[in-house]
Coordinates of C-alpha atoms and ligand atoms in Angstrom, one line a residue:
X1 CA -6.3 -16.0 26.1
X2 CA -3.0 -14.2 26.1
X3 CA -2.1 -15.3 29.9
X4 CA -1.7 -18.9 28.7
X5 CA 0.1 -18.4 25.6
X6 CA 3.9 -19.6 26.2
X7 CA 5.7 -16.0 26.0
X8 CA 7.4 -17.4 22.7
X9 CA 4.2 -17.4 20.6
X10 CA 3.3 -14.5 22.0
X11 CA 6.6 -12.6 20.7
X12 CA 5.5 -14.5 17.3
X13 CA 1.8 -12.8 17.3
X14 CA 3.2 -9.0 18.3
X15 CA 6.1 -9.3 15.7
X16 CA 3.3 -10.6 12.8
X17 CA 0.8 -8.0 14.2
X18 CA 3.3 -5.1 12.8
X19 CA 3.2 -5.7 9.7
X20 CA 0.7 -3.5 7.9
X21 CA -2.5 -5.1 6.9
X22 CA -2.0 -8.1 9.9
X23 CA -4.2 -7.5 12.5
X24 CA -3.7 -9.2 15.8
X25 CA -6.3 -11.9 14.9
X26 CA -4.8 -12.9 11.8
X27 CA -1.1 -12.8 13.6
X28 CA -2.9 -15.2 15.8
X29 CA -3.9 -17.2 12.9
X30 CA -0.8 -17.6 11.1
X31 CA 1.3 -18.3 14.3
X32 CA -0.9 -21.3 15.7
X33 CA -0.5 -22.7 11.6
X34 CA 3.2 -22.2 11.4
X35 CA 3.3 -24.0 15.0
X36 CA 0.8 -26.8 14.3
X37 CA 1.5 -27.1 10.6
X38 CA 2.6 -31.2 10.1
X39 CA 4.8 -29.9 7.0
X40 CA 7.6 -28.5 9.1
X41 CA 6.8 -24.8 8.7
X42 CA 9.2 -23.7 11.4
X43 CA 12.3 -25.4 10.0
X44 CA 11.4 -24.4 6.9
X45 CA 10.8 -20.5 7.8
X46 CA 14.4 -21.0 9.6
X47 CA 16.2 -21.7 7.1
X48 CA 14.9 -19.6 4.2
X49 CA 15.6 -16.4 6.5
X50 CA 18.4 -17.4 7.3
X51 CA 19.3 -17.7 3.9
X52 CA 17.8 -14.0 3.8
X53 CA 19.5 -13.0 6.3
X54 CA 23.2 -14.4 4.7
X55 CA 22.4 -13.2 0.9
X56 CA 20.3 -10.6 0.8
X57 CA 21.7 -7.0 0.5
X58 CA 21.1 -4.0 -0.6
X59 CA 22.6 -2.2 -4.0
X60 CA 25.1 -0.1 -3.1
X61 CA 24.2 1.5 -6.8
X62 CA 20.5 1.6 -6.5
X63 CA 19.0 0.6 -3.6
X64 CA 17.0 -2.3 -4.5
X65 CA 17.2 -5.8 -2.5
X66 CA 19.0 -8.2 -3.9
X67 CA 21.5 -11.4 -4.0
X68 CA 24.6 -9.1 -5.5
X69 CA 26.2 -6.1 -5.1
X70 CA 25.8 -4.6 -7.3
X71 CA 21.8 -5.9 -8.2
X72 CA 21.4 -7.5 -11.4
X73 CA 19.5 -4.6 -12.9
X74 CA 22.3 -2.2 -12.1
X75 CA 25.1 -4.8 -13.4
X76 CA 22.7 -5.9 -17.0
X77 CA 24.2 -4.5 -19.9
X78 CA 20.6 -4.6 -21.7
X79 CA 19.1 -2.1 -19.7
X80 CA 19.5 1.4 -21.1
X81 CA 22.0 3.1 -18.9
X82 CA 21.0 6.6 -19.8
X83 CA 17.4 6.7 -17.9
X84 CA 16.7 6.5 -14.3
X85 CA 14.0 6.0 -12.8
X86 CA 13.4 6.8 -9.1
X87 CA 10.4 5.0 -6.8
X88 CA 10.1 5.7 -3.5
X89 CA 10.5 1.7 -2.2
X90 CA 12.0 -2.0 -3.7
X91 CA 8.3 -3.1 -4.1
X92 CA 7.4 0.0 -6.4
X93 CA 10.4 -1.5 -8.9
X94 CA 9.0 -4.9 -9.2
X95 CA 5.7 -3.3 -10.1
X96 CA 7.4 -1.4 -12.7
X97 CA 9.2 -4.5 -14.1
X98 CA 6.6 -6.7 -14.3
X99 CA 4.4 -4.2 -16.6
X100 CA 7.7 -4.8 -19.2
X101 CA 7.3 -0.8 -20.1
X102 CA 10.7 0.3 -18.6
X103 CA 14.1 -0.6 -19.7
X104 CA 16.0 1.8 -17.9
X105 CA 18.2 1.9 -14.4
X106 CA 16.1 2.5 -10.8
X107 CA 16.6 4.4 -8.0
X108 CA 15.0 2.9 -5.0
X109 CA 14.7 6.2 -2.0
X110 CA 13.7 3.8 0.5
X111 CA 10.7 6.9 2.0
X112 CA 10.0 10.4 0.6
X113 CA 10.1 13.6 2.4
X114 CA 7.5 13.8 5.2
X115 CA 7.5 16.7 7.6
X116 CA 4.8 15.8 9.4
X117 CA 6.8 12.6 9.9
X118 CA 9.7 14.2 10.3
X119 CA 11.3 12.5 7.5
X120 CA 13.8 15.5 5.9
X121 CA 15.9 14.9 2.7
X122 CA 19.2 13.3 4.5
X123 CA 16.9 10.7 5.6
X124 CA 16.4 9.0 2.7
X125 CA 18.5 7.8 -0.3
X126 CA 19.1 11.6 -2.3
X127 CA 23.0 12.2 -2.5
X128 CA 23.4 8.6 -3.9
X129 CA 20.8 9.5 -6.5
X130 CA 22.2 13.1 -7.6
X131 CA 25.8 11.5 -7.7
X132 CA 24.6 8.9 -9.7
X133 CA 23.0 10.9 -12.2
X134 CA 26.2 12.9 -12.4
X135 CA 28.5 10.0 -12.6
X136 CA 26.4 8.2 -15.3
X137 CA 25.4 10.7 -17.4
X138 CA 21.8 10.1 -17.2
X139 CA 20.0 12.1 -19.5
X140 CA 16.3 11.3 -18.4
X141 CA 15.5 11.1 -14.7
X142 CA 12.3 9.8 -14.5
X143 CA 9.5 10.1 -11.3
X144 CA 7.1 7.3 -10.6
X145 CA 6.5 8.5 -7.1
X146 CA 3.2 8.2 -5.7
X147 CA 1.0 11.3 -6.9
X148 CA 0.6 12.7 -3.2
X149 CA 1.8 15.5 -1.3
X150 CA 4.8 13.6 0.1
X151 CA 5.2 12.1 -3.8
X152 CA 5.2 15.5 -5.0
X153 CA 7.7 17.4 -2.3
X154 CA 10.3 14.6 -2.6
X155 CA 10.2 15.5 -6.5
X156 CA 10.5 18.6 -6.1
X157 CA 13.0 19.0 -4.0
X158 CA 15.2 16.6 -5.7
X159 CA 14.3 18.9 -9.0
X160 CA 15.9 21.6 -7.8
X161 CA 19.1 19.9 -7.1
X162 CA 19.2 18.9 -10.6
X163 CA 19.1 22.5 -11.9
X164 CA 22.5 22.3 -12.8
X165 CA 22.7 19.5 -15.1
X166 CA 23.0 20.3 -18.9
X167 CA 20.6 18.4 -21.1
X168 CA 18.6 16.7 -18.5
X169 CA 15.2 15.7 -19.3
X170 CA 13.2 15.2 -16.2
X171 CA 9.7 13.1 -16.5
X172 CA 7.1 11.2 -14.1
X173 CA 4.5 8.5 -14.8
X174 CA 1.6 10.0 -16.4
X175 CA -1.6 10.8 -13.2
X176 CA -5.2 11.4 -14.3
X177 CA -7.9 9.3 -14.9
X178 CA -7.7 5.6 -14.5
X179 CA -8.5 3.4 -17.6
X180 CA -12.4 2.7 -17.2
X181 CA -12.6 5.4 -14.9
X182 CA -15.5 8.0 -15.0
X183 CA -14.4 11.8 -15.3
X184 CA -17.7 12.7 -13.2
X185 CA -16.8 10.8 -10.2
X186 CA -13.1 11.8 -10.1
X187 CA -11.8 13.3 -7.2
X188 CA -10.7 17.1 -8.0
X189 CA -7.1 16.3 -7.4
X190 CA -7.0 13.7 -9.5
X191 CA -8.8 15.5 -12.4
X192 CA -6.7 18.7 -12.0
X193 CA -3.7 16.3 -12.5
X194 CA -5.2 14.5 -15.6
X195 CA -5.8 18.3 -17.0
X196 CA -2.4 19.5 -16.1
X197 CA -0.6 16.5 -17.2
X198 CA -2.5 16.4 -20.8
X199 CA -0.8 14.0 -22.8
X200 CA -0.4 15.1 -26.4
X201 CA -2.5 12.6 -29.1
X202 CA -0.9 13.4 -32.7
X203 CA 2.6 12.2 -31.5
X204 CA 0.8 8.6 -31.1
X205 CA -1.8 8.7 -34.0
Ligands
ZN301 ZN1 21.3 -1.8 -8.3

């Protein structure tokens, strides 16, 4: 069917096809209702990216998307400005936000260190992070990094550029279990972590 597609649509399908989780079929999909849709889908995707494209930026703080520079999060003065948090993409800190748990400043790394990737340490967002902790005077820097191999090398390595700093408390999101989980049925790695990671009951009760 792709020989009679106009070469337009088909530019439409491959670009929706990369994005992870669209197949080709479901590029297909959405393109022919973005096209045929009688609510003036195209206009309407034009002008909201372009609006993207004009507004959006980055924070030259933290990282995270957003419509100033600095972000809004990095700019509040009710966040508390001595504990940072560090995730390894924007996504990761809406999560976060949206469980109302954290009140503290982000630090999006936008990746984590992959060699099999070949993704190395000056790749991704680390000098801005260790200046920042410097410069601020953070006194918790805190890890919610997914608990993989990756997740855990990036950690690491950014832990021991932190050596240095006096009075630094360094955390990361608590790994084990998940609530309603089943102990039997965990994977090893998982339960290892939950063992390791213990939390400690009589400081809640
Ligand atoms: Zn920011």
């Amino acid at each position: 069917m792709k020989e009679i597609l106009p070469k337009q649509i088909e530019s439409l399908i491959n670009i929706l096809s990369t994005i992870p989780g669209i197949g080709s079929k479901t590029a297909e999909r959405i393109s022919f209702y973005i096209i045929t849709s009688k609510d003036n889908m195209v206009q309407k995707l034009i002008d909201v990216f372009s609006d993207i494209k004009e507004n959006i930026k980055i924070c030259s703080e933290c990282g995270m998307i957003s419509d100033t520079d600095p972000c809004h999060i990095c700019l509040s003065p009710d966040r508390n400005r001595e504990i940072l948090c560090v995730v390894e993409k924007p996504t990761d800190v809406i999560t976060i936000e949206k469980t109302g748990e954290y009140n503290g400043l982000y630090h999006v790394l936008w990746g984590v260190i992959s060699p099999l990737e070949g993704v190395g340490p000056s790749d991704i967002n680390i000098s801005k992070l260790i200046e920042r902790i410097k410069k601020l005077g953070i006194k918790e820097v805190f890890f919610a990094l997914d608990p993989d191999s990756e997740g855990e090398t990036t950690m690491a390595f950014i832990v021991s550029k932190l050596r240095d700093i006096e009075d630094l408390s360094i955390t990361t999101i608590a790994r084990g279990i998940p609530l309603g989980g089943n102990i039997e049925y965990s994977d090893m790695y998982t339960l290892s972590r939950a063992i390791r990671f213990r939390t400690k009951l009589n400081d809640n009760l």
